């Protein structure tokens, strides 16, 4: 019987080789599990563009800079498997941590231009860990296309650049953020919030992003530094305990300059009930 | 007409895809040019095991820690092309430096256990540069098998570990050192030596390696530290200007211990006429 869940690296390789030998286009959605409608939108997009879709679930310790964050990351394997089967995913690659990071030799990867802004500042080593696991997964799965949600916009930019710089022959496809009815961007971490925080406070992130966008579009000459300061204070008054950043950057994460480009985004990361939430919108 | 020399990354990809779509086994020999009988032995070995052989010539600036060494590295493209054509190589991949290292985003790679011994000590960053270019070349060429000579033994160990750790589905094949009649290991750098150094002094490297091997095999209880010191002094007396290392390590480059293992090698790196030569033999 052809098992749906594949733990073994050589086994997933062999199964995917059958697909690619038959000329199938392979789509790949790497995840850390606890699947929600955001992941499902990635799988659906992959299916609209590929013949076969592979999903991985691996909570990658190297991309967590905080042990508690790693240990408390929500795990819902049984419901994840049901979701994947219901969406016609070919295989779930669910490797063991000791096979991904065996003892002995290791290598580390680091980046020139992604590591000094936004989430990289508060999550030291996070993107190096993301880069390493993706190189490993790309080498195992050998996908034609990979799918990433824009909630983790900096991760998307990193993957685009990494794939291009390391000469991987892979299309990196983005998918818009999926939101709860309240406007809150879907995230596995939302499950860690109390009802009050999730329904009444966390949605303010999206609310203020839209507000800032409106203010800037109404007045291109506004003092951005003061604007940002005011909205940071607003978030604290709403009940966030800390604002890691509220920033406007170019689409490629360079500094924003009204005169150079209108391709910019507003980014926010803020903490509530010890849970770090992020969001961003196009300006 | 199907060009033999391919500069363009997408073009070499397309040509190799035709081979792999036809089920051909692809062998790959990465070089920095100035081809000699050592490279030819790699190509011949590749042909004995693969259907198609691709050779790259790229003098990788990131693996040189010394600008003069980079600039003086011997370049003999015309004769290299003749050698490759005469040995039935399918394509020479000869990329432009600006296509391999475009401006903007870069990433760096570093290693846990290779970087604190032998050549890594005197050539800071060398193996990180080797690792990066190989990841890029592996992603472009997508070979089934890659070929490395054992003169650069530490590089061979690095590549074996790197391929395994990053989950590349590539066989790393080694080839014994090819030597001049004098015993001197073939190296492009030999061309930088005067006749006297090349014929009378440089061959002493191999000579003392064999001598040490004999002494140790005759007396397993010998004081290794003193033995090594004596032979370093001998090399200086022969005319070498500096000994970077003379060392005995396990096959996997761990410290040698008579009691643990007999799988050991003797390694030497020494400088003559500002040229750094390396050699090694099995103990």
Coordinates of C-alpha atoms in Angstrom, one line a residue:
Chain A
X1 CA 0.0 0.0 0.0
X2 CA 1.3 3.5 -0.9
X3 CA 1.6 5.3 2.5
X4 CA 0.4 8.9 2.6
X5 CA 2.7 9.9 5.4
X6 CA 6.4 9.5 4.5
X7 CA 9.0 9.9 7.2
X8 CA 12.0 8.6 5.4
X9 CA 14.1 10.8 3.1
X10 CA 15.0 8.2 0.6
X11 CA 11.4 7.0 0.4
X12 CA 10.0 10.5 -0.3
X13 CA 12.7 10.9 -2.9
X14 CA 11.7 7.6 -4.6
X15 CA 8.0 8.5 -4.7
X16 CA 8.6 12.0 -6.1
X17 CA 11.1 10.6 -8.7
X18 CA 8.2 8.5 -10.1
X19 CA 6.2 11.7 -10.6
X20 CA 9.0 13.6 -12.2
X21 CA 10.0 10.6 -14.4
X22 CA 6.4 10.7 -15.7
X23 CA 6.8 14.4 -16.5
X24 CA 4.6 15.7 -13.7
X25 CA 5.0 19.2 -12.4
X26 CA 5.7 19.1 -8.6
X27 CA 4.4 21.7 -6.3
X28 CA 5.7 21.9 -2.8
X29 CA 4.2 23.6 0.3
X30 CA 6.6 23.5 3.3
X31 CA 4.8 24.0 6.6
X32 CA 5.3 23.6 10.4
X33 CA 1.8 22.1 10.7
X34 CA -1.2 23.3 12.6
X35 CA -2.7 23.9 9.2
X36 CA -5.3 26.6 8.7
X37 CA -7.1 28.3 5.8
X38 CA -3.9 30.1 4.9
X39 CA -2.1 26.8 4.3
X40 CA -5.1 25.5 2.4
X41 CA -5.0 28.5 0.1
X42 CA -1.4 27.6 -0.7
X43 CA -2.3 24.0 -1.4
X44 CA -5.2 25.1 -3.7
X45 CA -2.9 27.5 -5.5
X46 CA -0.3 24.8 -6.0
X47 CA -3.0 22.5 -7.4
X48 CA -4.1 25.1 -9.8
X49 CA -0.5 25.2 -11.3
X50 CA 1.0 21.8 -10.7
X51 CA 0.2 18.1 -11.3
X52 CA 1.2 16.8 -7.9
X53 CA 1.4 18.6 -4.5
X54 CA 3.7 17.6 -1.7
X55 CA 3.4 19.2 1.8
X56 CA 6.0 18.9 4.5
X57 CA 5.4 19.4 8.2
X58 CA 8.5 20.0 10.2
X59 CA 8.8 22.3 13.2
X60 CA 12.4 23.4 12.5
X61 CA 14.2 24.0 15.7
X62 CA 17.0 26.1 13.9
X63 CA 14.5 28.9 13.1
X64 CA 13.4 29.4 16.7
X65 CA 15.5 31.7 18.7
X66 CA 13.3 31.1 21.8
X67 CA 13.0 27.6 23.3
X68 CA 9.5 28.3 24.8
X69 CA 8.3 29.5 21.4
X70 CA 9.6 26.2 19.9
X71 CA 8.1 24.0 22.6
X72 CA 4.7 25.8 22.6
X73 CA 4.3 25.8 18.8
X74 CA 0.9 24.3 18.2
X75 CA 0.8 20.6 17.1
X76 CA -2.3 19.2 15.5
X77 CA -1.1 16.3 13.4
X78 CA -4.3 14.3 13.2
X79 CA -6.4 17.2 11.9
X80 CA -3.5 18.3 9.6
X81 CA -3.5 14.9 8.0
X82 CA -7.3 15.0 7.4
X83 CA -7.0 18.5 5.8
X84 CA -4.2 17.3 3.5
X85 CA -6.0 14.2 2.4
X86 CA -9.2 16.2 1.8
X87 CA -7.3 18.6 -0.4
X88 CA -5.7 15.8 -2.6
X89 CA -2.2 16.3 -1.4
X90 CA -0.1 13.4 -2.8
X91 CA 2.2 12.9 0.2
X92 CA 2.9 14.4 3.5
X93 CA 6.6 14.5 4.2
X94 CA 6.9 14.3 8.0
X95 CA 10.6 13.7 8.7
X96 CA 12.2 12.9 12.0
X97 CA 14.4 15.7 13.5
X98 CA 17.4 13.3 13.9
X99 CA 17.2 12.5 10.1
X100 CA 17.1 16.2 9.2
X101 CA 19.9 17.2 11.7
X102 CA 22.0 14.1 12.3
X103 CA 24.8 14.4 14.8
X104 CA 28.2 15.4 13.5
X105 CA 29.0 17.7 10.6
X106 CA 26.7 20.7 10.2
X107 CA 26.8 23.8 8.0
X108 CA 25.3 27.2 8.6
X109 CA 24.0 29.7 6.1
X110 CA 23.8 33.4 6.6
X111 CA 22.5 36.3 4.5
X112 CA 23.8 39.7 3.5
X113 CA 20.8 41.9 3.3
X114 CA 17.8 40.3 4.9
X115 CA 19.3 40.0 8.4
X116 CA 19.4 43.5 9.6
X117 CA 15.7 44.5 9.4
X118 CA 12.2 43.7 10.6
X119 CA 11.8 40.2 12.1
X120 CA 15.6 39.5 11.8
X121 CA 16.3 42.1 14.5
X122 CA 14.1 40.5 17.2
X123 CA 14.6 36.9 16.1
X124 CA 18.3 36.4 15.9
X125 CA 19.3 33.6 13.6
X126 CA 15.7 32.9 12.5
X127 CA 16.2 33.5 8.8
X128 CA 19.5 31.5 8.8
X129 CA 17.5 28.6 10.1
X130 CA 14.8 29.1 7.6
X131 CA 17.3 29.2 4.8
X132 CA 19.0 26.0 5.9
X133 CA 15.9 23.9 6.2
X134 CA 14.6 25.1 2.8
X135 CA 17.9 24.2 1.1
X136 CA 17.6 20.7 2.6
X137 CA 13.9 20.4 1.7
X138 CA 14.5 21.7 -1.8
X139 CA 17.2 19.1 -2.3
X140 CA 15.0 16.3 -1.0
X141 CA 11.7 17.2 -2.8
X142 CA 13.2 18.8 -6.0
X143 CA 10.0 20.8 -6.6
X144 CA 9.3 22.8 -9.7
X145 CA 7.3 25.4 -7.7
X146 CA 7.2 26.3 -4.1
X147 CA 4.4 28.3 -2.3
X148 CA 4.7 30.9 0.5
X149 CA 2.1 33.1 2.1
X150 CA 2.7 36.9 2.2
X151 CA 2.0 37.1 6.0
X152 CA 5.7 36.1 6.3
X153 CA 6.7 38.7 3.7
X154 CA 10.3 38.8 4.7
X155 CA 10.5 35.1 4.5
X156 CA 9.1 35.3 1.0
X157 CA 11.7 37.9 -0.1
X158 CA 14.4 35.7 1.4
X159 CA 13.3 32.6 -0.4
X160 CA 13.0 34.5 -3.7
X161 CA 16.6 35.8 -3.3
X162 CA 18.0 32.6 -2.0
X163 CA 16.6 30.5 -4.8
X164 CA 17.9 33.0 -7.4
X165 CA 21.3 33.4 -5.8
X166 CA 21.9 29.7 -5.2
X167 CA 20.7 28.9 -8.8
X168 CA 17.8 26.6 -7.8
X169 CA 15.6 26.0 -10.8
X170 CA 12.4 26.6 -8.8
X171 CA 9.5 29.1 -9.1
X172 CA 8.8 30.8 -5.9
X173 CA 5.1 31.6 -5.8
X174 CA 3.4 33.9 -3.3
X175 CA -0.2 33.9 -2.0
X176 CA -2.1 36.8 -0.4
X177 CA -2.7 36.8 3.3
X178 CA -5.9 35.0 4.4
X179 CA -7.7 36.8 7.3
X180 CA -10.3 36.0 10.0
X181 CA -13.6 37.8 9.7
X182 CA -12.1 40.3 12.2
X183 CA -9.3 41.1 9.8
X184 CA -6.7 39.3 11.9
X185 CA -4.2 37.5 9.6
X186 CA -4.4 33.7 10.0
X187 CA -1.5 32.3 11.9
X188 CA -1.0 29.1 13.9
X189 CA 0.0 31.4 16.8
X190 CA -3.5 32.9 17.0
X191 CA -4.5 29.6 18.7
X192 CA -2.3 30.7 21.7
X193 CA -4.4 33.8 22.4
X194 CA -7.3 34.2 24.8
X195 CA -10.7 34.9 23.2
X196 CA -10.6 38.5 24.2
X197 CA -7.1 39.1 22.7
X198 CA -8.0 37.2 19.5
X199 CA -11.3 38.9 18.9
X200 CA -10.8 42.4 20.3
X201 CA -7.1 43.4 20.3
X202 CA -5.2 41.4 17.7
X203 CA -7.4 42.6 14.9
X204 CA -6.2 46.1 15.6
X205 CA -3.0 45.3 13.8
X206 CA -4.7 45.1 10.4
X207 CA -6.9 48.0 11.4
X208 CA -4.0 50.4 12.0
X209 CA -2.2 49.2 8.8
X210 CA -5.2 50.2 6.8
X211 CA -5.5 53.4 8.7
X212 CA -1.8 54.3 8.0
X213 CA -2.2 53.5 4.3
X214 CA -5.2 55.8 4.1
X215 CA -3.4 58.7 5.9
X216 CA -0.4 58.4 3.6
X217 CA -2.4 58.1 0.4
X218 CA -4.3 61.2 1.5
X219 CA -1.2 63.1 2.2
X220 CA 2.1 62.1 0.6
X221 CA 4.0 64.8 2.4
X222 CA 3.2 63.6 5.9
X223 CA 6.0 63.3 8.5
X224 CA 6.4 59.5 8.4
X225 CA 8.5 59.3 11.6
X226 CA 5.8 61.0 13.7
X227 CA 3.1 59.0 12.0
X228 CA 4.7 55.7 12.9
X229 CA 5.4 56.9 16.5
X230 CA 1.7 57.8 16.9
X231 CA 0.5 54.4 15.7
X232 CA 3.0 52.5 17.9
X233 CA 1.5 54.4 20.9
X234 CA -2.0 53.5 19.7
X235 CA -1.2 49.8 19.6
X236 CA 0.2 49.9 23.1
X237 CA -3.0 51.7 24.2
X238 CA -5.1 48.9 22.5
X239 CA -3.4 46.4 24.7
X240 CA -0.3 45.1 23.0
X241 CA 2.6 44.7 25.5
X242 CA 5.4 45.5 23.0
X243 CA 5.8 46.7 19.4
X244 CA 8.8 45.0 17.8
X245 CA 8.5 47.2 14.7
X246 CA 6.1 49.3 12.7
X247 CA 7.9 50.2 9.5
X248 CA 7.4 51.1 5.8
X249 CA 9.8 49.5 3.4
X250 CA 10.1 48.9 -0.4
X251 CA 8.8 45.6 -1.8
X252 CA 12.3 44.3 -1.7
X253 CA 12.7 45.4 1.9
X254 CA 14.9 48.4 1.1
X255 CA 14.2 51.7 2.8
X256 CA 11.1 53.4 1.6
X257 CA 11.4 56.6 -0.3
X258 CA 8.4 58.4 -1.7
X259 CA 10.5 59.7 -4.5
X260 CA 11.9 56.5 -5.7
X261 CA 9.0 54.1 -5.7
X262 CA 5.4 53.5 -4.8
X263 CA 6.0 49.8 -4.5
X264 CA 6.0 49.8 -0.7
X265 CA 4.5 47.9 2.2
X266 CA 3.7 48.6 5.8
X267 CA 5.0 46.0 8.2
X268 CA 4.1 45.4 11.9
X269 CA 5.2 43.0 14.6
X270 CA 3.7 43.3 18.1
X271 CA 3.3 41.1 21.2
X272 CA 0.2 40.3 23.1
X273 CA -0.1 37.7 25.9
X274 CA 3.5 36.7 25.1
X275 CA 2.5 35.8 21.5
X276 CA 4.3 37.6 18.7
X277 CA 2.0 38.5 15.8
X278 CA 3.0 40.0 12.4
X279 CA 1.1 41.5 9.5
X280 CA 1.7 43.7 6.4
X281 CA -0.2 45.3 3.6
X282 CA 0.7 47.0 0.3
X283 CA 0.8 50.7 0.6
Chain B
X1 CA 25.1 24.2 -34.1
X2 CA 25.5 22.8 -30.6
X3 CA 28.2 24.9 -28.9
X4 CA 30.8 23.1 -26.8
X5 CA 31.5 26.0 -24.5
X6 CA 28.4 27.2 -22.6
X7 CA 28.6 30.5 -20.6
X8 CA 25.0 30.9 -19.9
X9 CA 23.4 29.3 -16.9
X10 CA 20.0 28.7 -18.5
X11 CA 21.6 27.3 -21.6
X12 CA 23.6 24.7 -19.8
X13 CA 20.5 23.8 -17.7
X14 CA 18.6 23.2 -21.0
X15 CA 21.3 21.1 -22.5
X16 CA 21.7 18.9 -19.4
X17 CA 17.9 18.6 -19.1
X18 CA 17.9 16.9 -22.5
X19 CA 20.4 14.4 -21.2
X20 CA 18.5 13.7 -18.0
X21 CA 15.1 13.5 -19.7
X22 CA 16.7 10.8 -21.9
X23 CA 17.7 8.9 -18.7
X24 CA 21.4 9.6 -19.0
X25 CA 23.6 9.5 -15.9
X26 CA 25.4 12.9 -15.6
X27 CA 28.9 13.0 -14.3
X28 CA 30.4 16.4 -13.3
X29 CA 34.0 17.5 -12.8
X30 CA 34.2 21.0 -11.4
X31 CA 37.7 22.6 -12.1
X32 CA 39.4 25.9 -12.0
X33 CA 41.1 25.2 -15.4
X34 CA 44.8 24.7 -16.2
X35 CA 43.9 21.1 -16.7
X36 CA 46.6 18.4 -16.2
X37 CA 46.7 14.6 -16.0
X38 CA 45.0 14.8 -12.6
X39 CA 41.9 16.4 -14.1
X40 CA 42.0 14.0 -17.0
X41 CA 42.0 11.0 -14.6
X42 CA 38.8 12.5 -13.1
X43 CA 37.2 12.8 -16.5
X44 CA 38.2 9.3 -17.4
X45 CA 36.8 7.9 -14.2
X46 CA 33.6 9.9 -14.8
X47 CA 33.3 8.4 -18.2
X48 CA 33.7 4.9 -16.9
X49 CA 30.7 5.4 -14.6
X50 CA 28.4 7.9 -16.4
X51 CA 26.8 8.5 -19.8
X52 CA 27.6 12.2 -20.1
X53 CA 30.4 14.2 -18.6
X54 CA 30.2 17.9 -17.9
X55 CA 33.3 19.9 -16.9
X56 CA 33.2 23.4 -15.4
X57 CA 36.0 25.9 -15.4
X58 CA 35.5 28.7 -13.0
X59 CA 38.3 30.4 -10.9
X60 CA 36.2 31.1 -7.9
X61 CA 37.3 34.3 -6.2
X62 CA 35.4 33.4 -3.0
X63 CA 37.8 30.5 -2.2
X64 CA 40.9 32.6 -2.5
X65 CA 42.0 34.4 0.7
X66 CA 44.9 36.0 -1.1
X67 CA 44.4 38.3 -4.0
X68 CA 47.8 37.6 -5.5
X69 CA 47.1 33.8 -5.5
X70 CA 43.8 34.5 -7.2
X71 CA 45.3 36.8 -9.9
X72 CA 48.3 34.6 -10.6
X73 CA 46.3 31.4 -10.8
X74 CA 47.4 29.8 -14.1
X75 CA 44.9 30.3 -17.0
X76 CA 45.3 28.1 -20.2
X77 CA 41.8 28.1 -21.7
X78 CA 42.7 27.1 -25.2
X79 CA 44.7 24.1 -24.3
X80 CA 42.0 23.2 -21.7
X81 CA 39.3 23.2 -24.4
X82 CA 41.5 20.9 -26.6
X83 CA 42.0 18.5 -23.7
X84 CA 38.2 18.4 -22.9
X85 CA 37.2 17.9 -26.5
X86 CA 39.8 15.1 -26.9
X87 CA 38.3 13.3 -23.8
X88 CA 34.8 13.4 -25.1
X89 CA 33.4 15.8 -22.5
X90 CA 29.9 16.8 -23.6
X91 CA 30.0 20.5 -22.5
X92 CA 32.4 22.9 -20.9
X93 CA 30.5 25.2 -18.5
X94 CA 32.5 28.4 -18.4
X95 CA 30.4 31.0 -16.6
X96 CA 31.0 34.6 -16.3
X97 CA 31.8 35.8 -12.8
X98 CA 29.0 38.4 -12.8
X99 CA 26.5 35.7 -13.5
X100 CA 27.7 33.5 -10.7
X101 CA 28.0 36.4 -8.2
X102 CA 25.6 39.1 -9.3
X103 CA 25.4 42.3 -7.4
X104 CA 23.0 42.5 -4.5
X105 CA 21.8 39.7 -2.3
X106 CA 24.4 37.1 -1.3
X107 CA 24.5 34.3 1.2
X108 CA 27.4 32.7 3.0
X109 CA 28.0 29.2 4.1
X110 CA 30.2 28.0 6.9
X111 CA 31.0 24.6 8.5
X112 CA 31.3 23.3 11.9
X113 CA 34.1 20.7 11.9
X114 CA 36.2 21.3 8.7
X115 CA 37.2 24.8 9.4
X116 CA 39.6 24.4 12.3
X117 CA 42.3 22.2 10.8
X118 CA 44.8 21.8 8.0
X119 CA 44.3 24.2 5.1
X120 CA 41.4 26.0 6.8
X121 CA 43.9 27.5 9.3
X122 CA 46.1 29.2 6.7
X123 CA 43.4 29.9 4.1
X124 CA 40.7 31.7 6.1
X125 CA 37.3 31.4 4.4
X126 CA 38.7 29.0 1.7
X127 CA 36.3 26.2 2.4
X128 CA 33.3 28.4 2.9
X129 CA 34.0 29.7 -0.7
X130 CA 34.4 26.1 -2.0
X131 CA 31.1 25.1 -0.3
X132 CA 29.2 28.1 -1.8
X133 CA 30.4 27.6 -5.4
X134 CA 29.7 23.8 -5.2
X135 CA 26.1 24.4 -4.0
X136 CA 25.6 26.8 -6.9
X137 CA 27.2 24.4 -9.5
X138 CA 25.3 21.4 -8.1
X139 CA 22.0 23.3 -8.5
X140 CA 22.9 24.3 -12.1
X141 CA 24.3 21.0 -13.3
X142 CA 22.2 18.6 -11.2
X143 CA 24.8 15.8 -11.6
X144 CA 24.3 12.2 -10.5
X145 CA 28.0 11.9 -9.7
X146 CA 30.7 14.4 -9.0
X147 CA 34.5 13.7 -9.1
X148 CA 37.2 15.1 -6.8
X149 CA 40.9 14.3 -6.6
X150 CA 42.4 13.2 -3.3
X151 CA 45.2 15.8 -3.4
X152 CA 42.7 18.2 -2.0
X153 CA 41.7 15.6 0.6
X154 CA 40.1 18.1 3.0
X155 CA 38.0 19.4 0.1
X156 CA 36.9 15.8 -0.6
X157 CA 35.9 15.3 3.0
X158 CA 34.0 18.6 3.0
X159 CA 32.1 17.8 -0.2
X160 CA 31.2 14.3 1.1
X161 CA 29.8 15.8 4.3
X162 CA 28.2 18.8 2.6
X163 CA 26.3 16.7 0.1
X164 CA 25.1 14.3 2.8
X165 CA 24.2 17.1 5.3
X166 CA 22.3 19.2 2.7
X167 CA 20.6 16.1 1.3
X168 CA 21.9 16.3 -2.2
X169 CA 21.1 13.2 -4.2
X170 CA 24.7 13.1 -5.6
X171 CA 27.4 10.4 -5.4
X172 CA 30.8 12.0 -4.4
X173 CA 33.5 10.0 -6.1
X174 CA 37.2 10.3 -5.2
X175 CA 40.2 9.7 -7.4
X176 CA 43.8 8.9 -6.3
X177 CA 46.5 11.5 -6.6
X178 CA 48.3 11.6 -9.9
X179 CA 52.0 12.3 -9.6
X180 CA 54.9 13.5 -11.8
X181 CA 57.7 11.0 -12.3
X182 CA 59.5 12.7 -9.4
X183 CA 56.6 11.9 -7.1
X184 CA 55.4 15.5 -7.0
X185 CA 51.6 15.6 -6.8
X186 CA 50.1 17.2 -10.0
X187 CA 48.8 20.7 -9.3
X188 CA 48.2 23.7 -11.5
X189 CA 50.4 25.6 -9.0
X190 CA 53.4 23.5 -10.0
X191 CA 53.6 25.6 -13.2
X192 CA 54.5 28.6 -11.0
X193 CA 57.7 26.9 -9.8
X194 CA 61.3 27.3 -11.2
X195 CA 62.7 24.2 -12.8
X196 CA 65.0 23.7 -9.8
X197 CA 62.2 23.9 -7.2
X198 CA 59.9 21.7 -9.3
X199 CA 62.5 19.0 -10.0
X200 CA 64.7 19.0 -6.9
X201 CA 62.8 20.4 -3.9
X202 CA 59.0 20.0 -4.3
X203 CA 59.2 16.2 -4.8
X204 CA 60.6 16.0 -1.2
X205 CA 57.1 16.4 0.1
X206 CA 56.1 13.0 -1.2
X207 CA 59.4 11.6 -0.2
X208 CA 59.1 12.6 3.5
X209 CA 55.4 11.4 3.6
X210 CA 56.6 8.0 2.5
X211 CA 59.5 8.1 5.0
X212 CA 57.2 9.0 7.9
X213 CA 54.8 6.2 6.9
X214 CA 57.6 3.7 7.0
X215 CA 59.0 4.9 10.3
X216 CA 55.5 4.7 11.9
X217 CA 54.7 1.3 10.4
X218 CA 58.0 0.0 11.7
X219 CA 57.5 1.4 15.2
X220 CA 53.9 2.0 16.3
X221 CA 55.1 3.4 19.7
X222 CA 57.2 6.2 18.3
X223 CA 56.8 9.7 19.7
X224 CA 54.7 11.3 17.0
X225 CA 55.2 14.9 18.1
X226 CA 59.0 14.6 17.9
X227 CA 58.8 12.7 14.7
X228 CA 56.7 15.5 13.1
X229 CA 59.0 18.2 14.4
X230 CA 62.1 16.4 12.9
X231 CA 60.5 16.1 9.5
X232 CA 59.3 19.8 9.5
X233 CA 63.0 20.8 10.1
X234 CA 64.0 18.4 7.3
X235 CA 61.6 20.2 4.9
X236 CA 63.0 23.6 5.8
X237 CA 66.6 22.3 5.2
X238 CA 65.5 20.9 1.8
X239 CA 64.6 24.5 0.8
X240 CA 61.0 25.1 1.7
X241 CA 60.5 28.6 3.2
X242 CA 57.6 27.7 5.5
X243 CA 55.7 24.6 6.6
X244 CA 52.0 25.4 7.1
X245 CA 51.3 21.9 8.6
X246 CA 52.6 18.4 8.8
X247 CA 50.0 16.4 10.5
X248 CA 48.4 12.9 11.0
X249 CA 44.7 12.7 11.1
X250 CA 41.9 10.1 10.8
X251 CA 40.4 9.6 7.4
X252 CA 37.5 11.8 8.4
X253 CA 40.0 14.5 9.7
X254 CA 39.5 13.8 13.3
X255 CA 42.6 13.5 15.5
X256 CA 44.7 10.5 15.0
X257 CA 44.9 7.9 17.7
X258 CA 46.8 4.6 17.2
X259 CA 44.4 2.9 19.6
X260 CA 41.2 3.9 17.9
X261 CA 41.9 3.5 14.2
X262 CA 44.4 2.6 11.6
X263 CA 42.4 4.6 8.9
X264 CA 44.7 7.6 9.0
X265 CA 46.5 9.9 6.6
X266 CA 49.6 12.1 6.7
X267 CA 49.0 15.6 5.5
X268 CA 51.5 18.3 4.5
X269 CA 51.4 21.9 3.2
X270 CA 54.6 23.8 2.6
X271 CA 55.7 26.9 0.7
X272 CA 58.4 27.3 -1.8
X273 CA 59.0 30.3 -4.1
X274 CA 55.8 31.8 -2.6
X275 CA 53.9 28.8 -4.0
X276 CA 51.9 26.7 -1.5
X277 CA 52.0 23.0 -2.2
X278 CA 50.0 20.3 -0.5
X279 CA 50.1 16.5 -0.5
X280 CA 48.9 13.5 1.6
X281 CA 49.2 9.7 1.7
X282 CA 47.4 6.9 3.5
X283 CA 49.3 5.8 6.6

